[in-house]
PDB file of C-alpha atoms in Angstrom:
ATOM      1  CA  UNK A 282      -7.631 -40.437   9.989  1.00 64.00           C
ATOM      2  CA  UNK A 283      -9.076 -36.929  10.999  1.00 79.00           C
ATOM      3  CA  UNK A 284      -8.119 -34.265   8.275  1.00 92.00           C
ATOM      4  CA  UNK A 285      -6.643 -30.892   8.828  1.00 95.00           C
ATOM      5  CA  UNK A 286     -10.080 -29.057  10.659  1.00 96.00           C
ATOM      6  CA  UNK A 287     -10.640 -25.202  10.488  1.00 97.00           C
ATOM      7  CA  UNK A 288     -12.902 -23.180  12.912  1.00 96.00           C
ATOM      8  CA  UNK A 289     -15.281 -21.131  12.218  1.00 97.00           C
ATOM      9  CA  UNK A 290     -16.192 -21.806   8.619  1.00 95.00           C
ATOM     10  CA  UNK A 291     -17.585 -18.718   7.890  1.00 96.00           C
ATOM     11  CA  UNK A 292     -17.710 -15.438  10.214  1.00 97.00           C
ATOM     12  CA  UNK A 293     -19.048 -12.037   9.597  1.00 97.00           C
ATOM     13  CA  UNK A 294     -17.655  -8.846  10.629  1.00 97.00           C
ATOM     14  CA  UNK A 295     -17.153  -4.930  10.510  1.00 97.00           C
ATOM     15  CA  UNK A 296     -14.452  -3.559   9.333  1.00 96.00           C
ATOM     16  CA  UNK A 297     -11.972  -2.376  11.765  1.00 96.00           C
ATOM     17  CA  UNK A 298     -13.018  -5.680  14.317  1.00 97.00           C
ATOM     18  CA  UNK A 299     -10.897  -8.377  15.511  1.00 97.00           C
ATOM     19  CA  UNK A 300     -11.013 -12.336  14.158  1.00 98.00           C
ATOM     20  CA  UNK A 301      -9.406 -15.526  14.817  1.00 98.00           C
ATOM     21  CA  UNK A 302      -9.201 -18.117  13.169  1.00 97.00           C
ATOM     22  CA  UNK A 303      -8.404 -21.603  14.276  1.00 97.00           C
ATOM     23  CA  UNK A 304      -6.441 -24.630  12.710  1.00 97.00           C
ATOM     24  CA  UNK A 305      -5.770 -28.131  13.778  1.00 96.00           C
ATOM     25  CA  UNK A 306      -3.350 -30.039  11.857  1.00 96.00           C
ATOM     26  CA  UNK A 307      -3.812 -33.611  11.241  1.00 95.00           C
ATOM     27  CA  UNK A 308      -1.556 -35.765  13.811  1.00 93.00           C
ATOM     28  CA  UNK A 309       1.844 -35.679  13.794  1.00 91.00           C
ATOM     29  CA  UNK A 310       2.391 -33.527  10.919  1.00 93.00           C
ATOM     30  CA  UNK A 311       4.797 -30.971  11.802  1.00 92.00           C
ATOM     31  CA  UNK A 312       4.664 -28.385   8.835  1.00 93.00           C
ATOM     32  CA  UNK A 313       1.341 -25.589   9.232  1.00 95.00           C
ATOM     33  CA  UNK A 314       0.502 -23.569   6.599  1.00 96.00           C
ATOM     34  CA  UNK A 315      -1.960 -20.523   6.529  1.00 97.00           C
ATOM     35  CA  UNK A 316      -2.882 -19.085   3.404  1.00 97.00           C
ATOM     36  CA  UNK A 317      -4.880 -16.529   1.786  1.00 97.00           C
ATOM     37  CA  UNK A 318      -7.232 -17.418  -1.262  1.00 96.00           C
ATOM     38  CA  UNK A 319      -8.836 -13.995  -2.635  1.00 95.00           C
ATOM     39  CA  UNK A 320     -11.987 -14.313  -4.717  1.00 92.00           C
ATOM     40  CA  UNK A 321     -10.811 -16.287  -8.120  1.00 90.00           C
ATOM     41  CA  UNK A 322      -7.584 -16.100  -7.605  1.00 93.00           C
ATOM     42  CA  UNK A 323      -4.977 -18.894  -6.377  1.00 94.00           C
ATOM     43  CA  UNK A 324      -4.142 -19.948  -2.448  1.00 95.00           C
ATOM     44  CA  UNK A 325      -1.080 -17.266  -1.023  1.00 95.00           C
ATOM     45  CA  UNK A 326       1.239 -18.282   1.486  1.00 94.00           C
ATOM     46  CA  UNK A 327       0.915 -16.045   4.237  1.00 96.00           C
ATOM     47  CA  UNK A 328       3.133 -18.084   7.037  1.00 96.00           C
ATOM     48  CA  UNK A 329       4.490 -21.250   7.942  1.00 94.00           C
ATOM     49  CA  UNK A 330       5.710 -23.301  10.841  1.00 94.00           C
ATOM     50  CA  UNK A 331       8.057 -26.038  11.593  1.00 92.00           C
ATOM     51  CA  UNK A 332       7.010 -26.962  14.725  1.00 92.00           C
ATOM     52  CA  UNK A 333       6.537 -24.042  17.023  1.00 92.00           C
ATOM     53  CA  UNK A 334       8.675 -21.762  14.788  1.00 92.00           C
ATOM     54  CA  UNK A 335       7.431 -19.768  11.883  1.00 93.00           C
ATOM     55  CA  UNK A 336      10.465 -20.630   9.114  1.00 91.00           C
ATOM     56  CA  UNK A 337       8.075 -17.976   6.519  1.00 90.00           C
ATOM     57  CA  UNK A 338       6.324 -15.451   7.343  1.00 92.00           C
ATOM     58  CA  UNK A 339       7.556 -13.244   4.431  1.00 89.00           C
ATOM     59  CA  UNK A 340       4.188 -12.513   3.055  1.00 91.00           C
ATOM     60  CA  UNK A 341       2.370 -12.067   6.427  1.00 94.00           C
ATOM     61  CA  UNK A 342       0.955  -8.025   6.481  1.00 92.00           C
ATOM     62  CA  UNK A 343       2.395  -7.874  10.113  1.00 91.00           C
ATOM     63  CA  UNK A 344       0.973  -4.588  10.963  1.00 94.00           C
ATOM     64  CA  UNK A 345      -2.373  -6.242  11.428  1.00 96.00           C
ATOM     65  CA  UNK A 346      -2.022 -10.260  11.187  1.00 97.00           C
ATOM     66  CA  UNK A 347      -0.586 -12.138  14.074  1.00 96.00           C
ATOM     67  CA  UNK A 348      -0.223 -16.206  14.203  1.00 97.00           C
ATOM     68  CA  UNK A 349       1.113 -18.951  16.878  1.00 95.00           C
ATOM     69  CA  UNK A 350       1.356 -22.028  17.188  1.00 95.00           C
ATOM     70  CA  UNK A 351       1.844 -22.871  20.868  1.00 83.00           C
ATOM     71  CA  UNK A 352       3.352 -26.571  21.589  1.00 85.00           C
ATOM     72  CA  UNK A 353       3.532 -26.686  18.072  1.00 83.00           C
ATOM     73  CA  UNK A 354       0.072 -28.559  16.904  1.00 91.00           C
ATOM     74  CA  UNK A 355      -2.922 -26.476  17.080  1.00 95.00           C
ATOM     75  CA  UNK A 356      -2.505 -22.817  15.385  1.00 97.00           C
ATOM     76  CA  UNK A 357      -4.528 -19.448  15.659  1.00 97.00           C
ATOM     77  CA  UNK A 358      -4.422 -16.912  13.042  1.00 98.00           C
ATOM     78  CA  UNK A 359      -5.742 -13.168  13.702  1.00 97.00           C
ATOM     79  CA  UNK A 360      -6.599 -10.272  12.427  1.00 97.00           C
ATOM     80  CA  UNK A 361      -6.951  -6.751  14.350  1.00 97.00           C
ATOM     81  CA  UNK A 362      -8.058  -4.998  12.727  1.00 96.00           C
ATOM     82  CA  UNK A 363     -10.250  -5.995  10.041  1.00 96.00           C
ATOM     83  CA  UNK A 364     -10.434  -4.141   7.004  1.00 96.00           C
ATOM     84  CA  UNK A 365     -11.935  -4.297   3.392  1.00 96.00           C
ATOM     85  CA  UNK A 366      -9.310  -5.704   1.750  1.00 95.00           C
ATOM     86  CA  UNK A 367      -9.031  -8.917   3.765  1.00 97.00           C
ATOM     87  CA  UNK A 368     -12.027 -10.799   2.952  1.00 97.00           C
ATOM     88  CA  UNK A 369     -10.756 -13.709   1.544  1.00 96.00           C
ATOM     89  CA  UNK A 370     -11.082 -17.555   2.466  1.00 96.00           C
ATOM     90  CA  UNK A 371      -7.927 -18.623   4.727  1.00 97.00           C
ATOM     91  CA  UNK A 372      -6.627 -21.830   4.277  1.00 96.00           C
ATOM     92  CA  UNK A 373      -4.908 -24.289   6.660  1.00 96.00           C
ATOM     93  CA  UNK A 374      -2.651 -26.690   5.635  1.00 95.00           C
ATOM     94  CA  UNK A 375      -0.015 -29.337   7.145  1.00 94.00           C
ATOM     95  CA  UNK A 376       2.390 -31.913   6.200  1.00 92.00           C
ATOM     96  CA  UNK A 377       4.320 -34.512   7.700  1.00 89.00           C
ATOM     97  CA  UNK A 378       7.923 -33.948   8.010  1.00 80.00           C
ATOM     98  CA  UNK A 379       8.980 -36.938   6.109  1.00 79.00           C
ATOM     99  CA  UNK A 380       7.085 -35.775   2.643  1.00 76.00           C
ATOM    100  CA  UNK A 381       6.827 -31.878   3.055  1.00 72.00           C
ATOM    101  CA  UNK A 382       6.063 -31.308  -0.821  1.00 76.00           C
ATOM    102  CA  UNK A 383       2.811 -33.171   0.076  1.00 83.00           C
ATOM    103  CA  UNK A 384       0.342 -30.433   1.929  1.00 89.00           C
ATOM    104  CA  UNK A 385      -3.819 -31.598   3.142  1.00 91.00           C
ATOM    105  CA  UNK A 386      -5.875 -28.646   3.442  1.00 92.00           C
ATOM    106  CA  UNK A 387      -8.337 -27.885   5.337  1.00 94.00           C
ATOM    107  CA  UNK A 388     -11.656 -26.530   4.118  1.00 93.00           C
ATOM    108  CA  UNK A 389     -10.980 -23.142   4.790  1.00 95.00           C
ATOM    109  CA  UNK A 390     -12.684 -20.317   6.805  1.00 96.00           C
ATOM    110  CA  UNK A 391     -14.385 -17.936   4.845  1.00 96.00           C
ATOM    111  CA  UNK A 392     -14.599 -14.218   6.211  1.00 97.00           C
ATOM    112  CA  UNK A 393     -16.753 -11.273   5.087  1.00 97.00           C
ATOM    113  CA  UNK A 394     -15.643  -7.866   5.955  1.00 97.00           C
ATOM    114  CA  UNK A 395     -18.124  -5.351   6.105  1.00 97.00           C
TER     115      UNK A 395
ATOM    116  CA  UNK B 249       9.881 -15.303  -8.536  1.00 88.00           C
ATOM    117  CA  UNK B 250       7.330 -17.873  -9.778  1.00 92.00           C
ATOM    118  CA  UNK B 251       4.446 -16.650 -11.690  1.00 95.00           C
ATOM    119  CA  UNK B 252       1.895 -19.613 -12.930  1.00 97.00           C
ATOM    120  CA  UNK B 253      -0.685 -19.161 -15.803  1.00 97.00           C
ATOM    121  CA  UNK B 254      -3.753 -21.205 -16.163  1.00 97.00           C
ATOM    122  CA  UNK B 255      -5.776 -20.247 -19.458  1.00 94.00           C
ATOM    123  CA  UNK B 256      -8.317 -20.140 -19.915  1.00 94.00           C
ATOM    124  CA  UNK B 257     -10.428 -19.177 -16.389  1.00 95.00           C
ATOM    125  CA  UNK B 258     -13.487 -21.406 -17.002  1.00 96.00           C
ATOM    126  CA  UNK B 259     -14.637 -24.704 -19.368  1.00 96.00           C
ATOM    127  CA  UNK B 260     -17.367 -25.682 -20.331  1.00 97.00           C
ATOM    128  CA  UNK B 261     -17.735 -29.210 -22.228  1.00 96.00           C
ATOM    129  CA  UNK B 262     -20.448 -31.970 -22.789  1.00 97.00           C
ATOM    130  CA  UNK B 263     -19.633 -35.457 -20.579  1.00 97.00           C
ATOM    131  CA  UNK B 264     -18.046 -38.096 -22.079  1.00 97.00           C
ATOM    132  CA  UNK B 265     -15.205 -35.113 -23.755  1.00 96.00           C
ATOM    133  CA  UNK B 266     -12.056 -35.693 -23.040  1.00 97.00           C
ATOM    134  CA  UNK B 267     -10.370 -32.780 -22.128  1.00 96.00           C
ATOM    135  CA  UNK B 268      -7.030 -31.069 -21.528  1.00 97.00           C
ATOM    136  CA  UNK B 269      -6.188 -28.138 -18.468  1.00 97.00           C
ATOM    137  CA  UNK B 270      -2.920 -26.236 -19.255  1.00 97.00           C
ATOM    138  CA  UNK B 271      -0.593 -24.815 -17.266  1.00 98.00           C
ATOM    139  CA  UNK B 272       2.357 -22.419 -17.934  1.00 97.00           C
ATOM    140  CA  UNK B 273       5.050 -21.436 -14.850  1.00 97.00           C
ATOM    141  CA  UNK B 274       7.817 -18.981 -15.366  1.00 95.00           C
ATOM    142  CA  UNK B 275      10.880 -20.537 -13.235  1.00 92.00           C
ATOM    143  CA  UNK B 276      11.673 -23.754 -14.521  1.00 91.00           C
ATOM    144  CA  UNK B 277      13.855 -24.317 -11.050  1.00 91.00           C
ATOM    145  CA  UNK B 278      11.187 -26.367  -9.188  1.00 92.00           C
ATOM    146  CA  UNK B 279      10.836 -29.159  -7.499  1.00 91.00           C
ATOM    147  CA  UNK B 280       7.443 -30.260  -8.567  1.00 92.00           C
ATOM    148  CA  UNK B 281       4.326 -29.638  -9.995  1.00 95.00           C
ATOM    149  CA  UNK B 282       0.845 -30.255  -8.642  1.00 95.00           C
ATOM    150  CA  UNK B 283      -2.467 -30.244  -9.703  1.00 97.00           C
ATOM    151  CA  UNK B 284      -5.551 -29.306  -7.439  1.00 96.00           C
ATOM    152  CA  UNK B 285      -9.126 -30.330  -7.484  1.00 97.00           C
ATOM    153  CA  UNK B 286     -10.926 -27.648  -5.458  1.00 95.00           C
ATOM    154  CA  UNK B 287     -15.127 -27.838  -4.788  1.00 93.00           C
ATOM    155  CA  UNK B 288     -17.077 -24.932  -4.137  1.00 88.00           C
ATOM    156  CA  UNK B 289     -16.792 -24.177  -0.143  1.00 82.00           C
ATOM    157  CA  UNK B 290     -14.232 -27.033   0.167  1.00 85.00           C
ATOM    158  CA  UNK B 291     -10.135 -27.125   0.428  1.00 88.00           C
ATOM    159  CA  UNK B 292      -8.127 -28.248  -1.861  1.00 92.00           C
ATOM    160  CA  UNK B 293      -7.810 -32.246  -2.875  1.00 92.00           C
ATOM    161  CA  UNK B 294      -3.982 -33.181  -4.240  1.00 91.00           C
ATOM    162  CA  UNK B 295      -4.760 -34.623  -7.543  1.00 95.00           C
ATOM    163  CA  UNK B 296      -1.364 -35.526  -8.872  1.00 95.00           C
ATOM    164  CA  UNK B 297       2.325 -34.988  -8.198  1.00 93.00           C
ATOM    165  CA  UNK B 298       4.904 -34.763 -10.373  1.00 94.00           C
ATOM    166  CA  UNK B 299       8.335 -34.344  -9.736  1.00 92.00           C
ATOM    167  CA  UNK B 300      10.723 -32.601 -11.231  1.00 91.00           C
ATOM    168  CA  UNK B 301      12.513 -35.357 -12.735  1.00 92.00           C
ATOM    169  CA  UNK B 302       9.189 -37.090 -13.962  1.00 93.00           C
ATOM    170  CA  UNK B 303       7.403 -36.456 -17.650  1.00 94.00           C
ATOM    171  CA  UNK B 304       3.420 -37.585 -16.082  1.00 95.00           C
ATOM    172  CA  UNK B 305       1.716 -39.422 -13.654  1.00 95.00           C
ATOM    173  CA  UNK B 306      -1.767 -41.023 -14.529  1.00 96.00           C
ATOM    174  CA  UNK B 307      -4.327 -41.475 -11.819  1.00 95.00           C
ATOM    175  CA  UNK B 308      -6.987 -43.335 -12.748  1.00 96.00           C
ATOM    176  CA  UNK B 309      -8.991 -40.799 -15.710  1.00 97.00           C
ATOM    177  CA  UNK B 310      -6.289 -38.105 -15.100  1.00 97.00           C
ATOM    178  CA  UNK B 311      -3.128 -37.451 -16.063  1.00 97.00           C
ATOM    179  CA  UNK B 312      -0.569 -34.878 -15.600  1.00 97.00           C
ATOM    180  CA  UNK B 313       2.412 -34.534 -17.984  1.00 97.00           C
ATOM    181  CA  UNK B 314       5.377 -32.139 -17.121  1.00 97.00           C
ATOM    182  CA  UNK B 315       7.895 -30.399 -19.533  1.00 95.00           C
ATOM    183  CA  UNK B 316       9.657 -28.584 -17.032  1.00 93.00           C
ATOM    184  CA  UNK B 317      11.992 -27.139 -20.515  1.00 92.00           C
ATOM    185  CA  UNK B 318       9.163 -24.849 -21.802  1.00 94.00           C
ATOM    186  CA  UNK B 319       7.370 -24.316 -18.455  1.00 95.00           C
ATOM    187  CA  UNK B 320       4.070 -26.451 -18.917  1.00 97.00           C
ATOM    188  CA  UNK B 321       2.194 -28.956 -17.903  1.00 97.00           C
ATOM    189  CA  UNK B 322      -0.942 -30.757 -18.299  1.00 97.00           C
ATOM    190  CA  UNK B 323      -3.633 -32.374 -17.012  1.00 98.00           C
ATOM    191  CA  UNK B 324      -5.857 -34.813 -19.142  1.00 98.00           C
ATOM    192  CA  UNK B 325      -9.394 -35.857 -18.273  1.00 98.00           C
ATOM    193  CA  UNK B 326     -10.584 -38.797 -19.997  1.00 97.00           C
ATOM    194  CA  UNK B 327     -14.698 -39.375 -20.371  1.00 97.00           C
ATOM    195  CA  UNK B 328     -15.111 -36.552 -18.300  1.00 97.00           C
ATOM    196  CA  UNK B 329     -18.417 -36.970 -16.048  1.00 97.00           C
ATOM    197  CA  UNK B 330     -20.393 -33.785 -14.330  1.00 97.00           C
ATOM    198  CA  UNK B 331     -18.697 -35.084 -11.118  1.00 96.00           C
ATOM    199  CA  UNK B 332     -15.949 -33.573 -12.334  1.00 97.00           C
ATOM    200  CA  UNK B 333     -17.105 -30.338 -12.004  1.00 97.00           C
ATOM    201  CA  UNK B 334     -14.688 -28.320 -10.102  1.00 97.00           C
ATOM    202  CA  UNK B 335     -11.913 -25.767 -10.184  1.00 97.00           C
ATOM    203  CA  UNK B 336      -8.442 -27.227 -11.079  1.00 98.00           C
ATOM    204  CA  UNK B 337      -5.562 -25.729  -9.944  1.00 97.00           C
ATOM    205  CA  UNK B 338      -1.665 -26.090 -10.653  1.00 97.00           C
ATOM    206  CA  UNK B 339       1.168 -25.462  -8.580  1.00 96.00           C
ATOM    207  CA  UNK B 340       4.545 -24.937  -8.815  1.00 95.00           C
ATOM    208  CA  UNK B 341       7.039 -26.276  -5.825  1.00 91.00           C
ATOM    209  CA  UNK B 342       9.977 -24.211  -5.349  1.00 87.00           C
ATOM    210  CA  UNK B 343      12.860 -23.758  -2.729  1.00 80.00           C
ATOM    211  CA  UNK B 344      11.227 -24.626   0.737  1.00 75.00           C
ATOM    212  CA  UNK B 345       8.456 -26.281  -0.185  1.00 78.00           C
ATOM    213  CA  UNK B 346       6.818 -23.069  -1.323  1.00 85.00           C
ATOM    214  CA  UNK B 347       3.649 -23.554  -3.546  1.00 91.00           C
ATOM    215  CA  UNK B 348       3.261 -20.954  -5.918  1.00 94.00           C
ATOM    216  CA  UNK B 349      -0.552 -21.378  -7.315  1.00 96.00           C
ATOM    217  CA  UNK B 350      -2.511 -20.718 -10.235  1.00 97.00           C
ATOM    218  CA  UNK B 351      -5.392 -18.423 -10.361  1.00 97.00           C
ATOM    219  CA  UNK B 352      -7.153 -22.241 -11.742  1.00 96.00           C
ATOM    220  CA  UNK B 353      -9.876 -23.091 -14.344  1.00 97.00           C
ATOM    221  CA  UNK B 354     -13.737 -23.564 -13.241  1.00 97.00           C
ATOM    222  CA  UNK B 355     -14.262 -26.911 -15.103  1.00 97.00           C
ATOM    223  CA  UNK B 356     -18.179 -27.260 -15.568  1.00 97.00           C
ATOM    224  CA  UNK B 357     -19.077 -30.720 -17.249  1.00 97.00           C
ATOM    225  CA  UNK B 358     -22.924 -30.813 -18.647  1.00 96.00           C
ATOM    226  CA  UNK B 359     -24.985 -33.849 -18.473  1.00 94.00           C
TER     227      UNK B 359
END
């Protein structure tokens, strides 16, 4: 079974650019997570979906970070613009409806703002 | 709202020590408690779950105990090998699933 896969793995940009970052859940699962994981510190939830809708997105900076998950499988997460602050590796997650407390990550894309 | 401790940051201990990770949590109103293994560059691999209603779980070299009453848990390493070399990380479940993490402890095993 394919795991939860994350696109890029690492990108590169100036401050005050646009990114995207892609997730694909592993099949079936119904529950996406994106979260935040600042250097040495612990994963943040930034949103999350039940299906197609976002159920959280409490702790998702929406003056610059957008997310969707069309049809309710694969997700994008974005950022215009960039700034400083939000380097950080973002993490995908999902989990199958039937055992929710149980979340597979993805490896994470890491992003540099310079 | 949920604020998890894990002391100290980073370990370092010959192989073959057994060891023990702590971790403290503030709300004792969860639903579980989790432990992480996380390798540089790499996600994060579910260790061991314990629910709320559980004292430990053993997996193998690990276990996790829980005492949800003073807001700690614990994960035990037996014979601990440089393979386990990682950061650990706990995490607390509360009301919808939400995962409130710990800042975790770089675990560094020397041959």
């Amino acid at each position: 079974e394919a795991g939860v896969v994350q696109s890029p793995r690492y990108k590169i940009i100036e401050k005050k650019q646009p990114v995207a970052f892609w997730c694909n859940p592993i099949s079936g699962h119904n529950t996406l997570y994106w979260y935040r994981q600042n250097l040495g510190q612990g994963p943040e939830l930034l949103i999350r979906y039940e299906n197609e809708e976002a159920v959280d997105d409490s702790q998702l900076p929406k003056d610059r970070f957008s997310a969707e998950r069309l049809k309710g499988v694969d997700s994008t997460l974005k950022i215009q613009p960039a700034e400083l602050g939000d380097s950080a590796v973002y993490l995908c997650a999902s989990s199958p409806w039937d055992s929710q407390e149980t979340q597979y990550f993805g490896p994470g894309t890491r992003l540099l703002v310079l | 709202k949920q604020e998890v401790t894990q002391i100290p940051a980073a370990l370092s201990v010959p192989e073959g020590e057994n060891l023990v990770l702590n971790c403290s949590f503030t709300d004792s109103a969860i639903y579980n408690l989790q432990w992480f293994r996380q390798d540089p560059g790499k996600g994060l691999t579910s260790l061991l779950l314990i629910q709320s209603s559980q004292r430990e779980q053993t997996s193998g070299r690990l276990n996790a105990s829980l005492d949800k009453s003073s807001g700690r848990s614990t994960l035990y390493i037996a014979a601990s090998q440089p393979g386990d070399s990682a950061t650990y990380l706990c995490a607390a479940t509360g009301a919808n699933s939400k995962l409130t993490f710990g800042k975790g402890i770089t675990l560094s095993v020397r041959p």
